[in-house]
Short mmCIF file of C-alpha atoms in Angstrom, two decimals:
data_model
loop_
_atom_site.label_atom_id
_atom_site.label_comp_id
_atom_site.label_asym_id
_atom_site.label_seq_id
_atom_site.Cartn_x
_atom_site.Cartn_y
_atom_site.Cartn_z
CA LEU A 13 -84.76 21.18 95.60
CA VAL A 14 -81.57 22.43 95.77
CA TRP A 15 -80.73 19.85 98.56
CA TRP A 16 -82.07 16.55 96.63
CA VAL A 17 -80.43 18.19 93.03
CA ILE A 18 -77.18 18.48 95.41
CA ILE A 19 -77.01 15.18 96.18
CA GLY A 20 -78.03 13.72 92.93
CA LEU A 21 -81.69 13.19 93.36
CA ALA A 22 -83.16 13.94 89.43
CA TRP A 23 -84.31 17.24 89.15
CA GLN A 24 -88.38 15.91 88.38
CA LYS A 25 -87.97 13.91 92.27
CA SER A 26 -86.75 16.41 93.66
CA LEU A 27 -89.56 19.38 91.63
CA MET A 28 -91.71 16.62 93.36
CA ILE A 29 -91.07 16.53 96.61
CA ALA A 30 -90.72 20.30 96.82
CA ILE A 31 -94.41 21.09 95.42
CA THR A 32 -95.75 18.57 97.81
CA VAL A 33 -93.45 20.79 100.71
CA LEU A 34 -95.14 23.87 99.26
CA ILE A 35 -98.65 22.02 99.63
CA ILE A 36 -98.19 20.97 102.83
CA THR A 37 -97.16 24.46 104.41
CA CYS A 38 -100.32 26.28 102.84
CA PRO A 39 -101.89 27.91 106.23
CA CYS A 40 -105.19 27.41 105.39
CA ALA A 41 -105.42 25.75 109.35
CA LEU A 42 -103.87 28.82 110.85
CA GLY A 43 -105.71 31.07 109.20
CA LEU A 44 -109.00 29.53 109.97
CA ALA A 45 -107.89 29.28 113.49
CA VAL A 46 -109.58 32.42 114.53
CA PRO A 47 -112.33 33.80 112.46
CA ILE A 48 -114.26 30.28 112.38
CA VAL A 49 -114.37 30.32 116.08
CA GLN A 50 -115.20 34.26 116.17
CA VAL A 51 -117.83 34.07 113.70
CA LEU A 52 -119.58 30.59 115.57
CA ALA A 53 -119.31 32.12 119.06
CA THR A 54 -120.83 35.61 117.63
CA ASP A 55 -123.33 33.49 116.15
CA ARG A 56 -124.10 31.51 119.10
CA LEU A 57 -124.45 34.45 121.00
CA MET A 58 -126.74 35.83 118.67
CA ARG A 59 -129.20 32.81 119.04
CA GLN A 60 -129.09 34.24 122.73
CA GLY A 61 -129.89 37.34 121.86
CA ILE A 62 -126.59 39.05 122.75
CA LEU A 63 -125.10 40.93 120.11
CA VAL A 64 -121.49 41.55 119.88
CA LYS A 65 -120.61 44.96 118.32
CA ALA A 66 -116.56 44.67 118.43
CA GLY A 67 -114.55 41.82 116.16
CA ASP A 68 -111.85 41.45 119.48
CA ALA A 69 -115.21 41.47 121.59
CA LEU A 70 -114.91 38.02 122.98
CA GLU A 71 -111.28 37.82 123.17
CA ARG A 72 -111.19 40.86 125.80
CA LEU A 73 -114.23 39.94 127.62
CA ALA A 74 -112.13 36.31 128.36
CA SER A 75 -109.16 38.37 129.88
CA ILE A 76 -111.25 40.22 132.84
CA ASP A 77 -110.85 39.84 136.39
CA THR A 78 -113.40 42.65 137.56
CA ILE A 79 -116.74 43.39 136.73
CA LEU A 80 -117.99 46.82 137.38
CA MET A 81 -122.23 47.72 137.60
CA ASP A 82 -124.46 49.38 137.71
CA LYS A 83 -127.93 48.89 139.46
CA THR A 84 -130.73 50.80 138.47
CA GLY A 85 -131.79 48.86 134.86
CA THR A 86 -128.82 46.70 135.24
CA LEU A 87 -129.20 44.46 138.16
CA THR A 88 -132.64 45.30 138.65
CA LEU A 89 -134.81 45.64 135.94
CA GLY A 90 -134.75 49.58 135.52
CA LYS A 91 -138.56 49.66 135.78
CA PRO A 92 -139.78 51.24 139.07
CA SER A 93 -143.23 52.18 139.78
CA LEU A 94 -144.24 55.13 142.18
CA THR A 95 -145.49 54.37 145.44
CA GLY A 96 -145.60 57.43 147.30
CA PHE A 97 -145.98 61.42 146.97
CA ASP A 98 -146.94 64.19 148.21
CA HIS A 99 -149.50 65.88 146.60
CA PRO A 100 -150.95 65.79 143.05
CA ASP A 101 -149.87 69.20 142.23
CA HIS A 102 -146.47 68.30 143.09
CA LEU A 103 -147.07 65.86 140.85
CA LYS A 104 -147.87 67.45 137.60
CA ILE A 105 -144.82 69.70 138.19
CA ALA A 106 -142.89 67.00 138.60
CA ALA A 107 -144.20 65.38 135.20
CA SER A 108 -143.53 67.97 133.38
CA LEU A 109 -139.29 68.57 134.07
CA ALA A 110 -139.38 64.45 133.49
CA LEU A 111 -141.08 64.85 130.62
CA HIS A 112 -137.26 65.88 129.01
CA SER A 113 -134.93 62.89 130.68
CA THR A 114 -135.13 59.17 129.97
CA HIS A 115 -134.10 58.77 133.50
CA PRO A 116 -135.76 55.44 134.94
CA LEU A 117 -137.30 57.08 137.96
CA SER A 118 -138.45 60.03 135.19
CA SER A 119 -140.49 57.47 132.87
CA ALA A 120 -141.58 55.84 136.01
CA LEU A 121 -143.39 59.34 136.91
CA MET A 122 -144.84 59.77 133.52
CA ARG A 123 -146.03 56.86 133.42
CA ALA A 124 -147.72 57.52 136.89
CA TYR A 125 -148.67 60.93 135.73
CA THR A 126 -151.71 60.52 132.95
CA GLY A 127 -152.85 64.74 133.09
CA ASP A 128 -151.18 67.24 130.80
CA THR A 129 -147.91 69.26 131.75
CA LEU A 130 -146.92 72.14 132.45
CA PRO A 131 -144.38 74.80 129.45
CA ALA A 132 -140.94 74.32 130.71
CA SER A 133 -138.16 76.33 129.26
CA ASN A 134 -134.37 76.13 129.84
CA VAL A 135 -134.72 72.57 131.00
CA ARG A 136 -131.34 71.48 131.88
CA GLU A 137 -129.47 67.86 132.31
CA HIS A 138 -127.27 67.80 135.28
CA PRO A 139 -125.57 64.33 135.19
CA GLY A 140 -125.57 62.48 138.07
CA GLN A 141 -128.31 65.02 140.17
CA GLY A 142 -131.38 65.48 138.02
CA MET A 143 -133.19 68.15 135.95
CA GLU A 144 -133.47 72.04 136.12
CA GLY A 145 -136.35 74.14 134.24
CA ILE A 146 -138.34 77.16 134.51
CA ILE A 147 -141.99 76.50 134.83
CA ASP A 148 -144.34 79.37 135.70
CA GLY A 149 -141.86 81.77 136.32
CA ARG A 150 -139.82 80.15 138.66
CA ILE A 151 -136.95 77.83 138.92
CA ILE A 152 -137.67 73.81 139.58
CA ARG A 153 -135.16 71.09 140.88
CA LEU A 154 -136.05 67.28 139.99
CA GLY A 155 -133.44 64.93 141.27
CA SER A 156 -131.55 63.71 143.94
CA ARG A 157 -132.07 64.48 147.86
CA ARG A 158 -128.86 66.49 148.48
CA TRP A 159 -129.18 68.68 145.13
CA CYS A 160 -132.41 69.80 145.60
CA GLY A 161 -131.67 71.10 148.85
CA ASN A 162 -132.60 67.85 151.31
CA THR A 163 -129.95 67.03 153.88
CA ASP A 164 -131.65 65.95 157.51
CA SER A 165 -134.51 63.80 155.80
CA PRO A 166 -134.36 60.41 157.54
CA GLN A 167 -133.10 58.06 154.99
CA THR A 168 -135.16 54.92 153.72
CA GLU A 169 -134.74 51.95 151.20
CA HIS A 170 -136.68 53.40 148.17
CA LEU A 171 -135.61 54.65 145.31
CA GLU A 172 -136.43 58.66 145.29
CA LEU A 173 -136.30 61.82 143.22
CA TRP A 174 -136.62 64.75 145.25
CA LEU A 175 -138.59 68.11 143.67
CA HIS A 176 -137.72 71.34 144.77
CA ILE A 177 -139.46 74.47 143.84
CA ASP A 178 -137.93 78.12 144.21
CA GLY A 179 -139.28 79.46 147.57
CA GLU A 180 -140.69 75.69 148.76
CA SER A 181 -139.21 72.99 150.68
CA PRO A 182 -137.81 70.36 148.57
CA VAL A 183 -140.87 67.59 148.10
CA PRO A 184 -140.03 63.70 148.01
CA PHE A 185 -141.11 61.20 145.38
CA LEU A 186 -140.78 57.50 146.24
CA PHE A 187 -140.17 54.29 143.99
CA SER A 188 -140.16 50.76 143.84
CA ASP A 189 -137.04 48.99 141.74
CA LYS A 190 -137.26 44.83 141.71
CA LEU A 191 -133.99 42.76 140.58
CA ARG A 192 -133.72 40.94 137.79
CA PRO A 193 -134.70 37.31 138.47
CA ASP A 194 -131.62 35.80 138.42
CA SER A 195 -128.87 38.75 139.19
CA ALA A 196 -128.05 37.20 142.72
CA LYS A 197 -127.46 34.02 141.47
CA THR A 198 -125.63 35.35 138.34
CA VAL A 199 -122.81 37.17 140.50
CA ARG A 200 -122.50 33.88 142.08
CA LEU A 201 -121.10 32.45 139.19
CA PHE A 202 -118.94 35.32 138.36
CA GLN A 203 -117.97 34.72 142.02
CA ASP A 204 -117.37 31.23 141.72
CA ALA A 205 -115.30 31.87 138.41
CA GLY A 206 -112.85 33.97 140.27
CA LEU A 207 -113.86 37.33 139.29
CA SER A 208 -114.40 40.00 141.53
CA PRO A 209 -118.08 41.89 141.55
CA VAL A 210 -118.27 45.83 142.22
CA LEU A 211 -121.53 47.54 142.55
CA LEU A 212 -121.46 51.11 141.77
CA SER A 213 -124.75 53.50 141.71
CA GLY A 214 -125.51 57.02 141.56
CA ASP A 215 -128.57 56.15 144.30
CA ARG A 216 -127.92 56.40 147.45
CA ASP A 217 -125.94 54.31 149.91
CA ILE A 218 -128.28 52.27 152.22
CA VAL A 219 -130.16 51.98 149.26
CA VAL A 220 -127.29 50.39 146.88
CA LYS A 221 -125.91 48.56 150.47
CA SER A 222 -129.23 46.47 150.34
CA ILE A 223 -129.34 45.62 146.74
CA ALA A 224 -125.68 44.46 147.48
CA GLN A 225 -126.32 42.51 150.08
CA GLU A 226 -129.34 40.84 148.41
CA CYS A 227 -127.25 39.85 145.27
CA GLY A 228 -124.14 39.32 147.87
CA ILE A 229 -121.46 41.79 146.76
CA GLY A 230 -119.22 42.82 149.22
CA SER A 231 -118.01 46.11 147.31
CA TYR A 232 -120.40 48.88 146.41
CA LYS A 233 -120.18 52.44 146.50
CA GLY A 234 -123.14 54.70 146.55
CA GLU A 235 -123.60 57.93 145.41
CA GLN A 236 -120.96 58.16 142.66
CA SER A 237 -121.07 60.76 140.24
CA PRO A 238 -120.32 59.35 136.36
CA SER A 239 -116.65 61.15 137.20
CA GLU A 240 -116.54 59.60 139.96
CA LYS A 241 -117.54 55.96 138.65
CA PHE A 242 -115.17 56.62 135.98
CA ALA A 243 -112.46 57.49 137.95
CA TYR A 244 -112.78 53.90 140.06
CA LEU A 245 -112.28 52.76 136.99
CA GLU A 246 -109.17 53.96 135.84
CA SER A 247 -107.48 53.07 139.29
CA LEU A 248 -108.17 49.75 138.58
CA LYS A 249 -106.80 49.26 135.26
CA GLN A 250 -103.82 51.54 136.62
CA GLN A 251 -103.42 48.04 139.09
CA GLY A 252 -103.19 46.18 136.09
CA HIS A 253 -106.52 44.50 136.58
CA LYS A 254 -108.87 43.79 133.28
CA VAL A 255 -112.36 45.31 134.02
CA LEU A 256 -115.50 44.90 132.41
CA MET A 257 -118.66 47.55 132.65
CA VAL A 258 -122.33 46.33 132.56
CA GLY A 259 -124.64 49.37 132.88
CA ASP A 260 -127.35 51.26 130.67
CA GLY A 261 -127.86 54.67 132.03
CA LEU A 262 -126.30 57.60 130.57
CA ASN A 263 -123.77 58.03 133.47
CA ASP A 264 -122.70 55.16 132.68
CA ALA A 265 -121.46 55.97 129.11
CA PRO A 266 -117.90 57.52 129.99
CA THR A 267 -117.39 54.61 131.58
CA LEU A 268 -118.46 52.20 129.51
CA ALA A 269 -116.43 53.71 126.87
CA ALA A 270 -113.35 53.54 128.80
CA ALA A 271 -113.68 49.92 130.10
CA ASP A 272 -111.41 46.65 129.08
CA ILE A 273 -114.77 45.76 127.38
CA SER A 274 -118.55 46.50 128.34
CA ILE A 275 -121.78 45.61 128.04
CA ALA A 276 -125.25 47.24 128.03
CA PRO A 277 -128.68 45.21 128.42
CA GLY A 278 -131.02 46.37 125.52
CA SER A 279 -132.63 48.42 127.49
CA ALA A 280 -130.52 50.81 127.93
CA ILE A 281 -130.23 54.10 125.68
CA GLY A 282 -128.94 55.24 122.24
CA ILE A 283 -125.75 56.87 123.39
CA THR A 284 -124.96 53.68 126.40
CA GLN A 285 -125.58 51.37 123.87
CA ASN A 286 -123.08 52.62 120.92
CA ALA A 287 -121.01 53.05 124.32
CA ALA A 288 -121.04 49.53 125.06
CA ASP A 289 -118.74 46.44 123.10
CA ILE A 290 -122.01 44.09 123.69
CA VAL A 291 -125.34 44.58 123.94
CA PHE A 292 -127.77 42.05 125.28
CA MET A 293 -131.58 41.79 125.44
CA GLY A 294 -134.45 40.41 127.23
CA GLU A 295 -134.56 40.66 131.26
CA ARG A 296 -132.40 38.17 132.44
CA PHE A 297 -128.93 39.03 133.29
CA ASP A 298 -127.34 35.82 132.98
CA ALA A 299 -127.17 36.83 129.86
CA VAL A 300 -123.72 38.40 130.92
CA TYR A 301 -122.33 35.42 132.23
CA GLN A 302 -123.66 33.34 128.97
CA ALA A 303 -121.55 36.27 127.15
CA TYR A 304 -118.09 36.13 129.71
CA GLN A 305 -118.84 31.88 129.59
CA THR A 306 -118.45 31.84 125.80
CA ALA A 307 -115.83 34.16 124.96
CA CYS A 308 -113.52 31.65 127.32
CA LEU A 309 -114.40 29.07 125.65
CA SER A 310 -113.80 30.46 121.82
CA GLN A 311 -110.62 31.76 122.85
CA LYS A 312 -109.85 27.76 124.72
CA LEU A 313 -110.91 26.72 121.03
CA VAL A 314 -108.53 28.92 119.41
CA ARG A 315 -105.58 28.06 121.35
CA GLN A 316 -106.22 24.48 120.41
CA ASN A 317 -106.43 25.55 116.88
CA PHE A 318 -103.04 26.50 116.94
CA ILE A 319 -101.74 23.45 118.52
CA LEU A 320 -103.70 21.67 116.15
CA ALA A 321 -102.42 23.46 113.35
CA VAL A 322 -99.11 23.36 114.32
CA LEU A 323 -98.79 19.74 114.71
CA TYR A 324 -99.56 19.27 111.72
CA ASN A 325 -97.12 21.00 110.36
CA VAL A 326 -94.12 19.80 113.13
CA VAL A 327 -95.58 16.42 112.01
CA ALA A 328 -96.27 16.77 108.11
CA ILE A 329 -93.01 18.94 106.75
CA PRO A 330 -90.19 16.72 107.70
CA VAL A 331 -92.77 13.61 105.89
CA ALA A 332 -93.04 15.42 102.79
CA ALA A 333 -89.36 16.81 102.65
CA LEU A 334 -88.22 13.36 103.32
CA GLY A 335 -90.20 12.26 99.23
CA PHE A 336 -92.74 9.79 101.64
CA LEU A 337 -95.82 12.09 100.43
CA THR A 338 -97.17 13.06 97.21
CA PRO A 339 -98.78 16.73 96.29
CA MET A 340 -102.18 14.67 96.60
CA LEU A 341 -101.48 13.13 99.49
CA ALA A 342 -100.27 16.54 100.71
CA ALA A 343 -103.54 18.11 98.87
CA ALA A 344 -105.31 15.66 101.07
CA ALA A 345 -103.37 16.07 104.20
CA MET A 346 -103.53 19.98 104.02
CA SER A 347 -107.28 19.50 103.74
CA GLY A 348 -107.44 17.16 106.22
CA SER A 349 -105.97 19.87 109.06
CA SER A 350 -108.42 22.43 107.74
CA LEU A 351 -111.03 19.97 108.51
CA VAL A 352 -109.99 18.91 111.94
CA VAL A 353 -109.41 22.42 113.16
CA ILE A 354 -113.71 23.70 111.33
CA LEU A 355 -114.83 20.85 113.32
CA ASN A 356 -112.63 21.52 117.00
CA SER A 357 -114.26 24.92 116.20
CA PHE A 358 -117.73 24.00 115.88
CA ARG A 359 -117.47 22.32 119.30
CA ILE A 360 -118.89 26.32 120.70
CA ARG A 361 -122.18 24.83 119.73
CA TRP A 362 -122.53 21.51 120.99
CA ARG A 363 -121.21 22.58 124.39
CA ALA A 364 -124.14 23.47 126.94
#
């Protein structure tokens, strides 16, 4: 306005140009660049049974380079079945402790046992190790073989729980658990995308190795306590890696909360779902890759929206400042730039 008045243009015309420039520079397109994409991306994932809980989850997910995965309930279905045990009395005692645990193997024990349980007192859960309580005046432990006092039995590829009754030798319960039908394929998709998958599990090394080989995962660690999982995550972050953690158990909750971004299945326990940024429903593990793919696409569209909005301003502001536009045309151009950004954002729905 001042410039045009100084060079001799009528103040009415100068005011008209100033109003036109003001309309042109309305930041509607810039304001829509991010939220419209986030809303559409979140809606797309919701339709696929994937709940995004954190507002910046997709932005963080798109930047990862490493994915840490739990085994039971994550790569596997988390629905193990009891395949072998020593004596019905042992099953009854074990079920009486398993009743107080949410661990998948404890749940499998309860599904296998249909009788009455024994009263247990002073029941405590030791994360990463097992359950301990008093039944009929004797201390009972149900958990890992080492914690229950067994160190010399032959290793098998079965999942196992050990029962230790005070004064007796520990006895095993053997389980089998199936991989999710698309676990191996999903791991390959992440590898093809340039991400490094790592399997961390509290199960024995031989079991973890078998699953890792079946899924094509080269880096794995077994017999990991919650603190060891957390320490491994922190070491990766200190090296500059952006880490996604996928897990479902109580042992995974600290690592899920500390990861750059975390995902849990809908079958996970409450504390784990609360710690996760994203929760997926159903039995298909490729939901994790779908979330990652959508996150990457959303960030690509956000960058495109910013470029479109900036280009609009770079072209339109000089044209308006030179007096080649009327306020009506400026309003149409401003609305048009917003529509372009919106239409570009809707590509997230049209992309497969």
